[in-house]
Short mmCIF file of C-alpha atoms in Angstrom, two decimals:
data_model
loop_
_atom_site.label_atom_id
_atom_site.label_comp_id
_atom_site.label_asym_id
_atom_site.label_seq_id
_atom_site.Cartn_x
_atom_site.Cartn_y
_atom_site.Cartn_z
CA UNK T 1 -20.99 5.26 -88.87
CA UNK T 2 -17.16 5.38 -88.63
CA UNK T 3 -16.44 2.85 -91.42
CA UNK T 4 -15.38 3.85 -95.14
CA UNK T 5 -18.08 2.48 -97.79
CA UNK T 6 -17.33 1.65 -100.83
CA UNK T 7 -19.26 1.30 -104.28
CA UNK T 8 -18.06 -1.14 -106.85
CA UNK T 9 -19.85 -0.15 -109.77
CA UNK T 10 -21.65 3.88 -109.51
CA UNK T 11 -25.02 3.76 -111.98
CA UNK T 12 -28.68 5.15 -110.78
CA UNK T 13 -29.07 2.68 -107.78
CA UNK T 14 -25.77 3.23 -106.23
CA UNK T 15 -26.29 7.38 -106.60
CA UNK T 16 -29.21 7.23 -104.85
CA UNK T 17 -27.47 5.23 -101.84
CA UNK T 18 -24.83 7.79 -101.72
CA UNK T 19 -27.09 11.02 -102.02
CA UNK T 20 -28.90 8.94 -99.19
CA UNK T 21 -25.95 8.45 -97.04
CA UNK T 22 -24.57 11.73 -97.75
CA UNK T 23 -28.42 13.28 -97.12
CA UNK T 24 -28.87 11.17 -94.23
CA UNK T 25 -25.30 12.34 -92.44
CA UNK T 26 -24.99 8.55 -91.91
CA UNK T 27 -21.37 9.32 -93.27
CA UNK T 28 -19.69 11.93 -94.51
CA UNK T 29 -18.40 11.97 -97.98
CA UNK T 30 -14.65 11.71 -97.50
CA UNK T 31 -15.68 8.26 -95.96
CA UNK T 32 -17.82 7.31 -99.27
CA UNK T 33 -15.05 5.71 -102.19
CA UNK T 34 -16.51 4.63 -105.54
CA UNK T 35 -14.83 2.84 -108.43
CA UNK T 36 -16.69 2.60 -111.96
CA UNK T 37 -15.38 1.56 -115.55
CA UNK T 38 -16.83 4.56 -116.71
CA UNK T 39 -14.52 7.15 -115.59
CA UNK T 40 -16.73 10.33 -116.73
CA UNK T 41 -18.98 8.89 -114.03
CA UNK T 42 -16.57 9.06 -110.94
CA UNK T 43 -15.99 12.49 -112.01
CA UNK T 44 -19.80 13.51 -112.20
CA UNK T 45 -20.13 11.85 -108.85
CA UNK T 46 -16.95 13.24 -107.37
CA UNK T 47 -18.11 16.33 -108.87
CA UNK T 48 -21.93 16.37 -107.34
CA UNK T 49 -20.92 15.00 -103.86
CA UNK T 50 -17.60 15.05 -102.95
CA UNK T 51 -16.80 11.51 -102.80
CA UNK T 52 -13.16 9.71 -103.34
CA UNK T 53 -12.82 7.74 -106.31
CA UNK T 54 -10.87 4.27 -106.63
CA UNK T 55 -8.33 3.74 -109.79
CA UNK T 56 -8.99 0.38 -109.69
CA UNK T 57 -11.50 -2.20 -107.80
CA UNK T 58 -7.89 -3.59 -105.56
CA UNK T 59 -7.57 0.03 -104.95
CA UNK T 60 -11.61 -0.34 -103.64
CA UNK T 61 -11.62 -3.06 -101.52
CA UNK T 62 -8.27 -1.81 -100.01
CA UNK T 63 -9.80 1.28 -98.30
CA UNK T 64 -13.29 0.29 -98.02
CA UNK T 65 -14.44 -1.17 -95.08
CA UNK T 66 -17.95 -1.63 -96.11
CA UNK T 67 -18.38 -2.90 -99.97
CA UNK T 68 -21.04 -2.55 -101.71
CA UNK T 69 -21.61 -4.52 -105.02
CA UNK T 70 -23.53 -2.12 -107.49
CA UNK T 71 -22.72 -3.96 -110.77
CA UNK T 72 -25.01 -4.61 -113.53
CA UNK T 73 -26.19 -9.06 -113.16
CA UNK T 74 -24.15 -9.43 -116.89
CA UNK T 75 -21.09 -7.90 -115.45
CA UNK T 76 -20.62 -9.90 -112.25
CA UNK T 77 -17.89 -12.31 -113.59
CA UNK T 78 -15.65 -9.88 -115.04
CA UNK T 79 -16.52 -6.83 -111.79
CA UNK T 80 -15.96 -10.00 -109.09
CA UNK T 81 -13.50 -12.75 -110.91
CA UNK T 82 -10.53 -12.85 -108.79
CA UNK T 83 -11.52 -9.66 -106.34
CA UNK T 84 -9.85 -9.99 -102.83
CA UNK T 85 -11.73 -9.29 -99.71
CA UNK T 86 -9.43 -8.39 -96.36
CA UNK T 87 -10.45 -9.74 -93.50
CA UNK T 88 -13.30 -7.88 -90.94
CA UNK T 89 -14.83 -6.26 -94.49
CA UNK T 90 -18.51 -6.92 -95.17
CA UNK T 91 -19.63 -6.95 -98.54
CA UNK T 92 -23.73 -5.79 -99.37
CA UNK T 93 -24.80 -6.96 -103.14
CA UNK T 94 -27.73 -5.24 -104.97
CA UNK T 95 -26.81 -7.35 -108.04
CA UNK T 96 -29.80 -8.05 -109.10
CA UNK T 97 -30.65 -12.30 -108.92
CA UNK T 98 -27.39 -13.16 -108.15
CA UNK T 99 -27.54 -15.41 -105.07
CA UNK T 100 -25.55 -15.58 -102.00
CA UNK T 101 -23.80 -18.85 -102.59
CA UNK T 102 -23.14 -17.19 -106.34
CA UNK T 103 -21.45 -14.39 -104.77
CA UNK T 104 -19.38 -16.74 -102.56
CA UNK T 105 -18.30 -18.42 -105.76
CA UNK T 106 -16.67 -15.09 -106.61
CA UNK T 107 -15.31 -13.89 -103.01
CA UNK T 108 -14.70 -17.05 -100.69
CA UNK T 109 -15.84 -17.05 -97.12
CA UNK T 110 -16.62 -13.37 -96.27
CA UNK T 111 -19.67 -11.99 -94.26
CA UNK T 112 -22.00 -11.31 -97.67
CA UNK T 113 -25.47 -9.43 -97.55
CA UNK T 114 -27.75 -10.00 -100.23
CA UNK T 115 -29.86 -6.83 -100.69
CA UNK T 116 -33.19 -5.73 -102.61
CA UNK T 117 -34.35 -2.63 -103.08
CA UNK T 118 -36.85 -1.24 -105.55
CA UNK T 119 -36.80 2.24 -107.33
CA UNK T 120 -38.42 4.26 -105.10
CA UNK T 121 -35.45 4.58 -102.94
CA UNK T 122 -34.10 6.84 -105.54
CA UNK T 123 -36.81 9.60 -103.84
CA UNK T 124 -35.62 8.31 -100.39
CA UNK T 125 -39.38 6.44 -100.07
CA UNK T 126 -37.59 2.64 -101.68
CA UNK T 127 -38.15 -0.52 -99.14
CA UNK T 128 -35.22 -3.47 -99.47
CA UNK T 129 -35.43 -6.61 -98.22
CA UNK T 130 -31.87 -7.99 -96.83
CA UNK T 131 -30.89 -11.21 -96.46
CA UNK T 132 -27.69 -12.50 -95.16
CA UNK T 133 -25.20 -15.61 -95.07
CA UNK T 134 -24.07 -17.09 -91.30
CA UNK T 135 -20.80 -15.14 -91.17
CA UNK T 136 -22.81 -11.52 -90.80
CA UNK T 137 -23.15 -10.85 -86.98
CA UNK T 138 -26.16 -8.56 -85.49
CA UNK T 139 -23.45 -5.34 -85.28
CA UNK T 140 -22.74 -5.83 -89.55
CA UNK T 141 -26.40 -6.39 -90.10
CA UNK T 142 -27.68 -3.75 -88.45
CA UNK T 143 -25.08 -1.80 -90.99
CA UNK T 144 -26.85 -2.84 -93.71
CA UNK T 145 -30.12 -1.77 -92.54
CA UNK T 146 -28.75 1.22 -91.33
CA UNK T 147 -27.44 1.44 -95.15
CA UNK T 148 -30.64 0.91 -97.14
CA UNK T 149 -33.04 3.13 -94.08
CA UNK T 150 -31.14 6.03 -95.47
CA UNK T 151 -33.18 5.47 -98.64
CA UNK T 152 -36.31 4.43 -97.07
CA UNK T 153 -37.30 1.74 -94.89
CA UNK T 154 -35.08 -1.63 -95.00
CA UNK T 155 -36.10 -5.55 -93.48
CA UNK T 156 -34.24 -8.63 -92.89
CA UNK T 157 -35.74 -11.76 -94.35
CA UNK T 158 -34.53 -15.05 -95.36
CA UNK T 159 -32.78 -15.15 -98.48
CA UNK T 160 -35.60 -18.28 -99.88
CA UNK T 161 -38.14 -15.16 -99.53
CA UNK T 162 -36.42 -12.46 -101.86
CA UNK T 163 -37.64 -13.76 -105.40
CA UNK T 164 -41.22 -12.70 -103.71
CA UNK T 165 -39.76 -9.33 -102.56
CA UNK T 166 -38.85 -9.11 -106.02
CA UNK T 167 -42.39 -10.03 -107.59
CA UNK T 168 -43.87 -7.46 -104.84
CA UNK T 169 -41.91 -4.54 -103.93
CA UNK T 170 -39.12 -4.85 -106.69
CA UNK T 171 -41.75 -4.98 -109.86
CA UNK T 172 -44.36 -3.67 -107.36
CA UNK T 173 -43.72 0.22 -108.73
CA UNK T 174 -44.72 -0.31 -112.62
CA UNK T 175 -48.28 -2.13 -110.98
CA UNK T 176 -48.80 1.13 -109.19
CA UNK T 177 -47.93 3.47 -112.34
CA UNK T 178 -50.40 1.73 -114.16
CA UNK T 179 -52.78 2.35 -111.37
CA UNK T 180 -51.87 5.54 -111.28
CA UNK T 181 -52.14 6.03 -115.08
CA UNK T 182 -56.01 4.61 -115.02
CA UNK T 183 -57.27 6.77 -112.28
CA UNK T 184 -55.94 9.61 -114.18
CA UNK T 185 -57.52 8.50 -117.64
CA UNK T 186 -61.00 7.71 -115.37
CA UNK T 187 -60.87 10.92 -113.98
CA UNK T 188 -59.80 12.52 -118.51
CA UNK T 189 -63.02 10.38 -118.92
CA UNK T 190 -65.12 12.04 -116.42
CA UNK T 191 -64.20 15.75 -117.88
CA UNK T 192 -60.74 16.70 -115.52
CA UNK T 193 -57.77 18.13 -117.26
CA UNK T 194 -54.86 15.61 -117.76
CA UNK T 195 -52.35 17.23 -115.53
CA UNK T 196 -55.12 17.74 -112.48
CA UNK T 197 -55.94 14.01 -113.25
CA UNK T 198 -52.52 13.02 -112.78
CA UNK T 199 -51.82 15.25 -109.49
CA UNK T 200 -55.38 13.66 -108.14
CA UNK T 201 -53.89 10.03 -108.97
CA UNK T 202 -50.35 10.55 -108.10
CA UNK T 203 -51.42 12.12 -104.57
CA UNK T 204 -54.72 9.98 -103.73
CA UNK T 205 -51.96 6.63 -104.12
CA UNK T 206 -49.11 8.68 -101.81
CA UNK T 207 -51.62 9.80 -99.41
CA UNK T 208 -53.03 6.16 -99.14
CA UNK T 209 -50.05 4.57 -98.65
CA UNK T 210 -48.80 6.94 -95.73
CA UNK T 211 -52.24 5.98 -94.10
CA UNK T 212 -51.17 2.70 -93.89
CA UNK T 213 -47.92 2.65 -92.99
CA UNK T 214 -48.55 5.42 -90.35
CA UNK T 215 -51.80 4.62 -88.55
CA UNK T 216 -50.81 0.74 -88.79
CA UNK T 217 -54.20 -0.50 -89.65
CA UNK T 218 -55.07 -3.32 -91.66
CA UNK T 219 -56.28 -2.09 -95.56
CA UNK T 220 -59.72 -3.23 -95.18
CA UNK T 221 -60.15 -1.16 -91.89
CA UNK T 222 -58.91 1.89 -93.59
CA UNK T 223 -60.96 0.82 -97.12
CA UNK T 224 -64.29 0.31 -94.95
CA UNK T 225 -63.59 4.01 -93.24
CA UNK T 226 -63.79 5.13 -97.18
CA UNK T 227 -66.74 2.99 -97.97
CA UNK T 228 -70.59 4.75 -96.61
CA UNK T 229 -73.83 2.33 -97.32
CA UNK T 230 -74.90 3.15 -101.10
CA UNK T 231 -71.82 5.63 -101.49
CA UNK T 232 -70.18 5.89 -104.27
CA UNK T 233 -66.94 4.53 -103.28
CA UNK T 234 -68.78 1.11 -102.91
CA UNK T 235 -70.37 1.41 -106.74
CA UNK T 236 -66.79 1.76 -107.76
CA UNK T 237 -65.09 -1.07 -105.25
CA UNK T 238 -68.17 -3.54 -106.88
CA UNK T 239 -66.60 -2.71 -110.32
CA UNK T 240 -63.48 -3.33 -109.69
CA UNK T 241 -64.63 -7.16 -107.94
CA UNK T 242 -66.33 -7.88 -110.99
CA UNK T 243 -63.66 -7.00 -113.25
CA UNK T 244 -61.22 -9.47 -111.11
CA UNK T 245 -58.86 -6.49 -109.93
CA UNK T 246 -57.95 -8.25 -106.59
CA UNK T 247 -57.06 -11.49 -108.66
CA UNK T 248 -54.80 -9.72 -111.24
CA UNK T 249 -52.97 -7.95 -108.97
CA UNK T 250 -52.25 -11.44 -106.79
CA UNK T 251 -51.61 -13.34 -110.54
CA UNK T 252 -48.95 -10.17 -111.23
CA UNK T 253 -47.07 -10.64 -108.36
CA UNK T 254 -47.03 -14.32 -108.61
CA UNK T 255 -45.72 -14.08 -112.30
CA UNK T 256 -43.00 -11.82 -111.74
CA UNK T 257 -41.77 -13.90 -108.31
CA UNK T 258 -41.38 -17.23 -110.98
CA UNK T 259 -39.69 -14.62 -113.31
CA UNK T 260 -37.26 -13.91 -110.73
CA UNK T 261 -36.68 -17.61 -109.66
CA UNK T 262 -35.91 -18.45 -113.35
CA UNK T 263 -33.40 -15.07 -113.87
CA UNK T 264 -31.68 -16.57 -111.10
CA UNK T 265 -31.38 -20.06 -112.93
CA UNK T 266 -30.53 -18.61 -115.41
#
C-alpha cells in the first residue's frame, strides 16, 4: 500500500492495527503517522515501532492519506469538532457506536468507513465488520479490508447490520471466556490441576474454531463427527439442552445487539 495512514487517537485498538500493519509489511512504518493527547504515548509508540508522530490533529490529516479515527465514543466532539479533511482522503472510524451520518456531522461529505472490530485482533485472530457511506469506491474499500485483514479476517456489511456484529463478535469474546472459564472449573471438578484445566479449555475452544473456519463445514456436521451413539460427548450435549445453553447464548447476543442500538441513541 503506497498511501500514508494515519491514527487520530493511539490507545490498545489502534496499537494493535499498527503492530498489524507494520507485522503484516502492508506498510512500512515511515508511512504510519499517529497523533495522541497523551504525548508519553507517541513516544512509547514511536519508540516500539518506528512510526512518525503528528504535533497536532491539522498536522494529521495534512500528511495522512488514509485516517483512521481511534478516539474514545466520549471524546468524539472535542477529537472531530472542526477537523478538515483534504480532498481524495478516506477516513475509517472504530469509534465505537458512533454512526456514519454522526461522523458526517463532524467531517462533511468525505468517503467515511464505519469499522468494527473486536479484541481478538489485538493477537492478529480479531474479525471487523465494515460498513461504508456512498462516496467509498471498490479501490478505498478494499483499503479498509486490506486494513483490518492485517489483524485478522475483515467483511463488508451494511451499516443497519453492525449493532448485531456488535452483540456477536464485538461482546462475542467475554461469552467465550466464560466458556472457557467453566470447562476449566468442570474439568478442577473432575480432579485436573487448574493450569492443565485452563490449557485443555483454552486449546479445545482454539482448536474448534480453526475446524470451522478451515474445513468450512456447518457446526452440527463437525458436532455430530464428535458425537458416537451412547458416547459420552452426547451425555454431556443432553446436559447442556436441558440446562437451555443454546437459548442463553441466542438471548446474550440479542441483549447486547439492543445495548448497542441504545449506546448509539444515546
Amino acid at each position: 500500500m503506497k498511501e500514508n495512514i494515519g491514527f487520530l487517537g493511539a490507545g490498545a485498538m489502534g496499537e494493535a492495527l499498527i503492530r498489524g500493519l507494520i507485522r503484516a509489511r502492508l506498510v512500512p512504518a515511515s508511512q504510519i503517522v499517529a497523533w495522541d493527547v497523551r504525548q508519553e504515548r507517541l513516544r512509547e509508540l514511536k519508540a516500539a515501532y518506528g512510526l512518525e508522530t503528528a504535533i497536532g490533529r491539522e498536522d494529521l490529516t495534512a500528511r495522512a492519506d488514509i485516517i483512521l479515527l481511534a478516539v474514545k465514543p466520549q471524546n468524539v466532539k472535542e477529537a472531530l469538532d472542526g477537523i478538515q479533511i483534504g480532498n481524495g482522503k478516506l477516513v475509517i472510524s472504530i469509534i465505537a457506536g458512533v454512526t456514519l451520518a454522526e461522523l458526517a456531522s463532524f467531517l462533511g461529505a468525505v468517503p467515511l468507513v464505519r469499522a468494527v472490530p473486536n479484541t481478538p485482533a489485538l493477537v492478529g485472530e480479531g474479525i471487523t465488520a465494515l460498513a461504508a457511506n456512498d462516496l467509498v469506491g471498490p479501490e478505498d474499500l478494499d483499503k479498509a479490508v486490506a486494513i483490518f485483514s492485517a489483524v485478522g479476517r475483515a467483511l463488508v456489511l451494511p451499516e443497519g447490520q453492525l449493532n448485531a456484529v456488535t452483540g456477536l463478535s464485538g461482546s462475542g469474546p467475554a461469552y467465550i471466556y466464560v466458556l472457557i472459564e467453566a470447562l476449566a472449573d468442570g474439568g478442577v471438578r473432575q480432579g485436573l490441576a487448574r493450569p492443565v484445566a485452563l490449557e485443555l479449555a483454552a486449546q479445545t475452544v482454539l482448536g474448534a474454531a480453526r475446524m470451522v473456519l478451515d474445513t468450512g463445514e456447518h457446526p452440527a456436521v463437525l458436532k455430530d463427527k464428535v458425537t458416537s451413539p451412547a458416547g459420552t460427548t452426547i451425555a454431556g450435549l443432553a446436559v447442556l439442552e436441558d440446562r437451555g445453553f443454546r437459548g442463553a447464548v441466542i438471548r446474550a447476543v440479542e441483549a447486547a445487539t439492543l445495548r448497542a442500538g441504545n449506546l448509539s441513541k444515546e
